[in-house]
Amino acid sequence: MIIQISNWIIPLLILTILLYGTYKKVPTYEKFVEGGKEGVSIAVSLLPFLLGMVVSISIFRASGAMDAFVGFLSPLLQLLHVPSEIVPLALTRPISGTASLGVVTDLIKNEGPDSFIGKLASVMQGSTDTTLYVLTVYFGAVGIKRMGDALKVGLLADLIGIIASLMICYAVFG
Amino acid sequence: MVNLIWVGLAAIGIIYSFFNGTVEEVNEVIFTSADEAVFLCISLVSILVFWLGLMKIAEEAGLLEKLAHFFKPIFKVVFPDIPPNHPAMGYILSNFSANIFGLGNAATPLGLKAMKEMKKLNGDRPEASRSMITFLALNTSSVTLIPTTVLAIRMKYESVAPTEIVAPTIIATMISTIGALLIDRYFYYRRTRGVMM
């Protein structure tokens, strides 16, 4: 059921936007091209971030250090029903969005996009945001020096996002 | 922090490979994975262009404002310190709506304007106000309708159903957003009662 809805959401959203835009007399094609140009520059500017992180993770994995690390943690994680492969993602997600995108890529590539880990990584990456980045950008720009509880709240929210992703993935794909 | 993680992964991997006898594998992967990252970025172009283009139409058609209007009653409860017709509220609502559409580029400037207005409301003090912390909680729990980049990566690695993660992602997002707001409330009431941790 949820899988069906997932397949419908995107075509329906596209249809709504296109028809509503036409109804509102938006120059649809021109605006599409204008917005799309931003996409090109985003993808290009992502390249160094992704490349750096992907190479670093690949070294860690190829050396066998990743397996050793995961094996070391697995008894504890088994107790909590957390697949150990997901740990690197859960740890990098709050710190850096591009870094965690590198981790997601690595997991999807090596475990397969349709494996449980691949789906879990996809949901986790999509449902949380990079707390430290948001905090730095928003508070930095307006000169807030005392953050109050913001960091604690942000990190706890990430933890909830991670737990929620786990539970939902077990319920839907488990 | 990112610097440490980045160097740590590579350095630990290289040192470990000396003892583990996997230097050859490491050597190979340094070059193949760099190649792979370039191809990945190229394949990201297609989906990023498509969605940002489409979302631009949504923005121009006024769907962003419609969405903001729809959420207004909820946000009066979430941000009790901000007068409903203050410009800060307008920016917060548009930032939230832009996030839903996955318009990171449009969402950030709106968020910064919201922050500036909230700072004014707080008498320009250099410390975070209650609404600012709530606003950050909302932003860090990420409300997204379509996780564009993740979809692109799933397609690139030939998923049979790349979009099947969309609904679970939306549900997880909603749970983490509600959770973030509850945690925010909890910390607020603890602050005002002066209870120490």
XYZ file of N, CA and C in Angstrom, chain A:
522
model
N 0.831 -1.206 0.000
C 0.000 0.000 0.000
C 0.868 1.261 0.000
N 1.778 1.350 0.978
C 2.654 2.523 1.039
C 3.553 2.574 -0.193
N 3.943 1.394 -0.666
C 4.797 1.353 -1.856
C 4.018 1.875 -3.067
N 2.734 1.513 -3.142
C 1.889 2.011 -4.233
C 1.785 3.534 -4.193
N 1.497 4.044 -2.978
C 1.343 5.499 -2.835
C 2.638 6.189 -3.268
N 3.777 5.634 -2.861
C 5.062 6.227 -3.225
C 5.185 6.385 -4.730
N 4.742 5.368 -5.470
C 4.854 5.441 -6.920
C 3.927 6.480 -7.524
N 2.812 6.753 -6.851
C 1.834 7.707 -7.369
C 2.178 9.153 -7.042
N 2.818 9.363 -5.896
C 3.036 10.736 -5.417
C 3.713 11.603 -6.472
N 4.786 11.094 -7.045
C 5.593 11.939 -7.925
C 4.860 12.310 -9.220
N 4.294 11.323 -9.954
C 3.551 11.735 -11.163
C 2.400 12.690 -10.842
N 1.702 12.458 -9.728
C 0.589 13.345 -9.369
C 1.071 14.751 -9.066
N 2.204 14.829 -8.366
C 2.762 16.138 -8.027
C 3.153 16.894 -9.301
N 3.787 16.183 -10.223
C 4.205 16.808 -11.489
C 2.981 17.320 -12.237
N 1.958 16.466 -12.321
C 0.732 16.845 -13.027
C 0.119 18.099 -12.409
N 0.020 18.104 -11.069
C -0.569 19.257 -10.381
C 0.204 20.541 -10.690
N 1.516 20.465 -10.566
C 2.333 21.666 -10.780
C 2.186 22.174 -12.209
N 2.251 21.264 -13.172
C 2.180 21.686 -14.571
C 0.812 22.291 -14.899
N -0.254 21.619 -14.455
C -1.592 22.127 -14.774
C -1.873 23.432 -14.032
N -1.493 23.489 -12.765
C -1.731 24.700 -11.979
C -0.926 25.871 -12.533
N 0.312 25.599 -12.927
C 1.151 26.633 -13.522
C 0.532 27.179 -14.798
N 0.019 26.290 -15.627
C -0.627 26.704 -16.881
C -1.869 27.537 -16.587
N -2.647 27.072 -15.611
C -3.867 27.778 -15.214
C -3.538 29.185 -14.731
N -2.401 29.320 -13.997
C -1.993 30.631 -13.473
C -1.211 31.436 -14.513
N -1.183 30.939 -15.748
C -0.497 31.621 -16.864
C 0.996 31.868 -16.597
N 1.649 30.899 -15.943
C 3.090 30.976 -15.771
C 3.740 30.536 -17.084
N 4.782 31.242 -17.555
C 5.503 30.744 -18.736
C 6.269 29.477 -18.352
N 5.562 28.354 -18.340
C 6.055 27.129 -17.698
C 7.424 26.675 -18.203
N 7.542 26.582 -19.515
C 8.784 26.028 -20.050
C 9.970 26.927 -19.724
N 9.763 28.243 -19.882
C 10.848 29.180 -19.585
C 11.269 29.106 -18.115
N 10.270 29.011 -17.221
C 10.591 28.937 -15.794
C 11.281 27.619 -15.468
N 10.840 26.555 -16.144
C 11.475 25.246 -15.942
C 12.965 25.330 -16.268
N 13.263 25.946 -17.401
C 14.660 26.071 -17.818
C 15.449 26.936 -16.828
N 14.803 28.017 -16.382
C 15.461 28.916 -15.432
C 15.815 28.186 -14.141
N 14.835 27.442 -13.604
C 15.097 26.692 -12.372
C 16.095 25.582 -12.601
N 16.002 24.939 -13.762
C 16.888 23.822 -14.065
C 18.349 24.224 -14.100
N 18.603 25.461 -14.527
C 19.998 25.925 -14.582
C 20.643 25.863 -13.202
N 19.850 26.146 -12.168
C 20.376 26.044 -10.807
C 20.827 24.619 -10.506
N 20.054 23.652 -11.035
C 20.376 22.247 -10.803
C 21.751 21.891 -11.323
N 22.108 22.434 -12.494
C 23.421 22.155 -13.067
C 24.518 22.639 -12.125
N 24.361 23.883 -11.641
C 25.435 24.418 -10.803
C 25.509 23.694 -9.468
N 24.351 23.237 -8.956
C 24.392 22.483 -7.697
C 25.160 21.178 -7.880
N 24.825 20.450 -8.944
C 25.485 19.166 -9.179
C 26.988 19.363 -9.333
N 27.382 20.405 -10.084
C 28.812 20.651 -10.290
C 29.486 21.019 -8.967
N 28.805 21.854 -8.156
C 29.454 22.275 -6.916
C 29.505 21.143 -5.895
N 28.667 20.118 -6.085
C 28.715 18.963 -5.182
C 29.938 18.082 -5.440
N 30.445 18.150 -6.679
C 31.479 17.196 -7.096
C 32.664 17.052 -6.134
N 33.359 18.156 -5.790
C 34.511 17.971 -4.897
C 34.130 17.376 -3.536
N 32.978 17.784 -2.991
C 32.537 17.240 -1.698
C 32.332 15.727 -1.795
N 31.583 15.341 -2.809
C 31.279 13.920 -2.975
C 32.537 13.115 -3.260
N 33.344 13.621 -4.187
C 34.540 12.870 -4.564
C 35.442 12.654 -3.351
N 35.684 13.712 -2.605
C 36.549 13.596 -1.432
C 36.030 12.563 -0.465
N 34.735 12.610 -0.165
C 34.180 11.704 0.834
C 34.114 10.276 0.308
N 33.735 10.122 -0.956
C 33.627 8.772 -1.523
C 34.994 8.081 -1.535
N 36.041 8.818 -1.894
C 37.384 8.215 -1.916
C 37.784 7.782 -0.507
N 37.552 8.684 0.474
C 37.938 8.380 1.843
C 37.205 7.145 2.380
N 35.909 7.083 2.135
C 35.127 5.924 2.605
C 35.565 4.658 1.892
N 35.851 4.775 0.590
C 36.281 3.603 -0.175
C 37.578 3.028 0.376
N 38.499 3.917 0.751
C 39.761 3.448 1.343
C 39.466 2.697 2.640
N 38.617 3.311 3.472
C 38.256 2.717 4.758
C 37.635 1.330 4.552
N 36.767 1.234 3.520
C 36.086 -0.025 3.264
C 37.028 -1.076 2.675
N 37.789 -0.657 1.642
C 38.639 -1.611 0.928
C 39.727 -2.186 1.824
N 40.168 -1.391 2.819
C 41.237 -1.871 3.690
C 40.753 -2.961 4.630
N 39.450 -3.064 4.788
C 38.908 -4.036 5.726
C 38.616 -3.419 7.086
N 38.974 -2.141 7.256
C 38.766 -1.483 8.552
C 37.277 -1.319 8.862
N 36.470 -1.084 7.813
C 35.025 -0.938 8.008
C 34.438 -2.221 8.596
N 34.817 -3.368 8.020
C 34.306 -4.654 8.513
C 34.707 -4.871 9.960
N 35.952 -4.519 10.277
C 36.436 -4.705 11.646
C 35.626 -3.838 12.611
N 35.383 -2.593 12.193
C 34.636 -1.645 13.023
C 33.200 -2.127 13.246
N 32.565 -2.544 12.147
C 31.185 -3.015 12.220
C 31.085 -4.286 13.066
N 32.063 -5.184 12.890
C 32.079 -6.421 13.660
C 32.215 -6.150 15.157
N 33.009 -5.134 15.470
C 33.236 -4.756 16.861
C 31.940 -4.264 17.516
N 31.140 -3.515 16.743
C 29.914 -2.935 17.296
C 28.716 -3.881 17.258
N 28.803 -4.928 16.431
C 27.586 -5.689 16.119
C 26.846 -6.302 17.308
N 27.541 -6.813 18.347
C 26.751 -7.400 19.459
C 25.779 -6.396 20.091
N 26.261 -5.182 20.321
C 25.418 -4.146 20.926
C 24.261 -3.782 19.993
N 24.591 -3.629 18.718
C 23.570 -3.204 17.751
C 22.510 -4.272 17.544
N 22.940 -5.537 17.574
C 21.982 -6.625 17.427
C 20.927 -6.573 18.521
N 21.404 -6.228 19.703
C 20.513 -6.112 20.855
C 19.436 -5.061 20.596
N 19.815 -3.972 19.893
C 18.893 -2.864 19.627
C 18.195 -2.998 18.278
N 18.444 -4.096 17.560
C 17.878 -4.308 16.227
C 18.300 -3.232 15.227
N 19.528 -2.754 15.370
C 20.043 -1.769 14.418
C 21.030 -2.475 13.501
N 20.816 -2.462 12.182
C 21.804 -3.082 11.295
C 23.114 -2.309 11.384
N 24.219 -3.005 11.618
C 25.467 -2.300 11.900
C 25.966 -1.505 10.691
N 25.582 -1.919 9.493
C 26.052 -1.202 8.290
C 25.613 0.256 8.284
N 24.506 0.564 8.992
C 23.934 1.903 8.923
C 24.644 2.882 9.874
N 25.444 2.339 10.802
C 26.063 3.195 11.827
C 26.864 4.368 11.252
N 27.733 4.127 10.246
C 28.487 5.280 9.715
C 27.574 6.405 9.220
N 26.437 6.045 8.641
C 25.510 7.076 8.155
C 24.889 7.853 9.310
N 24.426 7.119 10.319
C 23.804 7.782 11.464
C 24.782 8.743 12.137
N 26.077 8.399 12.097
C 27.068 9.255 12.746
C 27.411 10.488 11.921
N 27.442 10.364 10.584
C 27.841 11.523 9.773
C 26.683 12.447 9.442
N 25.440 11.933 9.480
C 24.302 12.736 9.016
C 24.167 14.110 9.688
N 24.262 14.197 11.035
C 24.090 15.529 11.650
C 25.265 16.464 11.378
N 26.418 15.911 10.985
C 27.622 16.727 10.881
C 27.771 17.356 9.503
N 27.532 16.571 8.462
C 27.718 17.118 7.128
C 26.790 16.444 6.125
N 26.035 17.232 5.405
C 25.089 16.699 4.425
C 25.788 16.045 3.252
N 26.838 16.701 2.745
C 27.529 16.131 1.596
C 28.302 14.884 2.002
N 28.866 14.907 3.217
C 29.586 13.732 3.695
C 28.636 12.549 3.825
N 27.454 12.791 4.394
C 26.531 11.672 4.571
C 25.971 11.212 3.228
N 25.890 12.130 2.269
C 25.473 11.724 0.929
C 26.495 10.749 0.340
N 27.767 11.006 0.641
C 28.813 10.081 0.226
C 28.622 8.711 0.858
N 28.251 8.691 2.145
C 28.036 7.426 2.839
C 26.831 6.691 2.242
N 25.742 7.435 1.982
C 24.542 6.830 1.381
C 24.889 6.208 0.037
N 25.639 6.954 -0.769
C 26.043 6.457 -2.079
C 26.795 5.145 -1.954
N 27.733 5.135 -1.014
C 28.533 3.947 -0.789
C 27.656 2.754 -0.383
N 26.701 3.003 0.507
C 25.816 1.920 0.970
C 24.935 1.415 -0.167
N 24.364 2.343 -0.943
C 23.474 1.944 -2.034
C 24.249 1.168 -3.089
N 25.470 1.603 -3.343
C 26.277 0.941 -4.353
C 26.656 -0.476 -3.898
N 27.065 -0.588 -2.644
C 27.593 -1.875 -2.195
C 26.529 -2.857 -1.704
N 25.435 -2.340 -1.152
C 24.401 -3.239 -0.641
C 23.274 -3.394 -1.660
N 23.221 -2.497 -2.641
C 22.137 -2.521 -3.628
C 21.025 -1.584 -3.204
N 20.466 -0.838 -4.177
C 19.420 0.146 -3.832
C 18.149 -0.502 -3.306
N 17.902 -1.757 -3.669
C 16.655 -2.401 -3.251
C 16.840 -3.324 -2.053
N 18.050 -3.341 -1.489
C 18.253 -4.116 -0.268
C 17.655 -3.342 0.904
N 17.489 -4.021 2.028
C 16.923 -3.332 3.192
C 17.819 -2.171 3.617
N 19.112 -2.410 3.643
C 20.056 -1.346 4.033
C 19.974 -0.182 3.055
N 19.894 -0.496 1.761
C 19.808 0.552 0.745
C 18.591 1.429 0.947
N 17.454 0.789 1.253
C 16.218 1.559 1.465
C 16.288 2.354 2.760
N 16.815 1.706 3.801
C 16.929 2.383 5.094
C 17.827 3.619 4.969
N 18.945 3.471 4.267
C 19.859 4.599 4.078
C 19.152 5.726 3.326
N 18.351 5.363 2.314
C 17.638 6.372 1.526
C 16.658 7.155 2.399
N 15.897 6.422 3.214
C 14.899 7.081 4.062
C 15.581 7.964 5.104
N 16.663 7.446 5.690
C 17.361 8.185 6.735
C 17.945 9.489 6.183
N 18.554 9.411 5.017
C 19.151 10.603 4.422
C 18.066 11.626 4.075
N 16.903 11.128 3.611
C 15.856 12.036 3.171
C 15.059 12.662 4.298
N 15.076 12.037 5.473
C 14.157 12.502 6.513
C 14.843 13.298 7.619
N 16.164 13.473 7.528
C 16.850 14.290 8.531
C 17.667 15.357 7.820
N 18.080 16.365 8.538
C 18.924 17.388 7.919
C 20.181 17.601 8.754
N 21.133 18.302 8.166
C 22.423 18.478 8.801
C 22.358 19.562 9.865
N 22.152 19.162 11.109
C 21.975 20.100 12.207
C 23.109 21.129 12.312
N 24.340 20.657 12.248
C 25.463 21.577 12.449
C 25.529 22.628 11.345
N 25.200 22.229 10.123
C 25.214 23.169 9.003
C 24.120 24.223 9.179
N 22.918 23.764 9.458
C 21.792 24.684 9.637
C 22.093 25.681 10.754
N 22.615 25.140 11.850
C 22.948 25.978 13.006
C 23.990 27.035 12.636
N 25.041 26.596 11.973
C 26.134 27.508 11.620
C 25.646 28.594 10.680
N 24.937 28.175 9.630
C 24.508 29.138 8.615
C 23.513 30.140 9.200
N 22.466 29.643 9.840
C 21.408 30.542 10.292
C 21.855 31.434 11.445
N 22.527 30.867 12.421
C 22.967 31.685 13.547
C 24.149 32.562 13.163
N 25.041 32.022 12.326
C 26.211 32.787 11.907
C 25.803 34.035 11.140
N 24.836 33.904 10.259
C 24.461 35.011 9.379
C 23.897 36.203 10.145
N 23.207 35.947 11.250
C 22.632 37.076 11.977
C 23.403 37.388 13.260
N 24.533 36.710 13.463
C 25.388 37.022 14.593
C 24.834 36.618 15.947
N 24.292 35.392 16.019
C 23.864 34.869 17.315
C 25.049 34.138 17.930
N 25.477 34.561 19.109
C 26.654 33.927 19.693
C 26.267 32.891 20.745
N 25.172 33.145 21.426
C 24.757 32.153 22.434
C 23.586 31.357 21.898
N 23.855 30.056 21.676
C 22.891 29.214 20.975
C 21.767 28.693 21.858
N 21.917 28.842 23.161
C 20.889 28.298 24.040
C 20.814 26.786 23.879
N 19.597 26.263 23.828
C 19.417 24.814 23.727
C 19.410 24.314 22.290
N 19.703 25.218 21.325
C 19.492 24.859 19.920
C 20.232 23.584 19.514
N 21.498 23.456 19.917
C 22.271 22.279 19.506
C 21.682 20.996 20.078
N 21.334 21.059 21.371
C 20.743 19.872 22.017
C 19.452 19.468 21.320
N 18.583 20.460 21.074
C 17.299 20.177 20.425
C 17.535 19.584 19.037
N 18.470 20.188 18.286
C 18.753 19.723 16.924
C 19.256 18.292 16.898
N 20.197 17.992 17.778
C 20.771 16.645 17.776
C 19.766 15.599 18.248
N 18.943 15.955 19.232
C 17.909 15.019 19.678
C 16.890 14.780 18.562
N 16.606 15.843 17.796
C 15.684 15.685 16.662
C 16.272 14.719 15.635
N 17.590 14.810 15.405
C 18.238 13.867 14.497
C 18.071 12.434 14.996
N 18.273 12.262 16.306
C 18.152 10.921 16.886
C 16.740 10.372 16.649
N 15.731 11.231 16.857
C 14.354 10.791 16.617
C 14.159 10.419 15.148
N 14.725 11.232 14.251
C 14.628 10.938 12.821
C 15.239 9.586 12.489
N 16.388 9.301 13.099
C 17.071 8.032 12.832
C 16.241 6.857 13.345
N 15.712 6.997 14.567
C 14.884 5.924 15.139
C 13.607 5.748 14.314
N 12.993 6.875 13.921
C 11.764 6.802 13.125
C 12.024 6.097 11.792
N 13.140 6.431 11.124
C 13.470 5.781 9.852
C 13.593 4.276 10.038
N 14.269 3.885 11.114
C 14.455 2.459 11.395
C 13.112 1.753 11.560
N 12.248 2.360 12.403
C 10.977 1.709 12.701
C 10.093 1.620 11.464
N 10.065 2.709 10.694
C 9.219 2.696 9.502
C 9.738 1.715 8.459
N 11.056 1.665 8.295
C 11.610 0.731 7.311
C 11.348 -0.720 7.717
N 11.443 -1.001 9.019
C 11.106 -2.365 9.468
C 9.642 -2.658 9.183
N 8.768 -1.654 9.415
C 7.331 -1.874 9.231
C 6.973 -2.039 7.755
N 7.596 -1.250 6.889
C 7.206 -1.267 5.475
C 7.985 -2.300 4.657
N 9.299 -2.349 4.872
C 10.131 -3.223 4.041
C 10.612 -4.470 4.768
N 10.470 -4.491 6.099
C 11.034 -5.573 6.895
C 10.398 -6.892 6.553
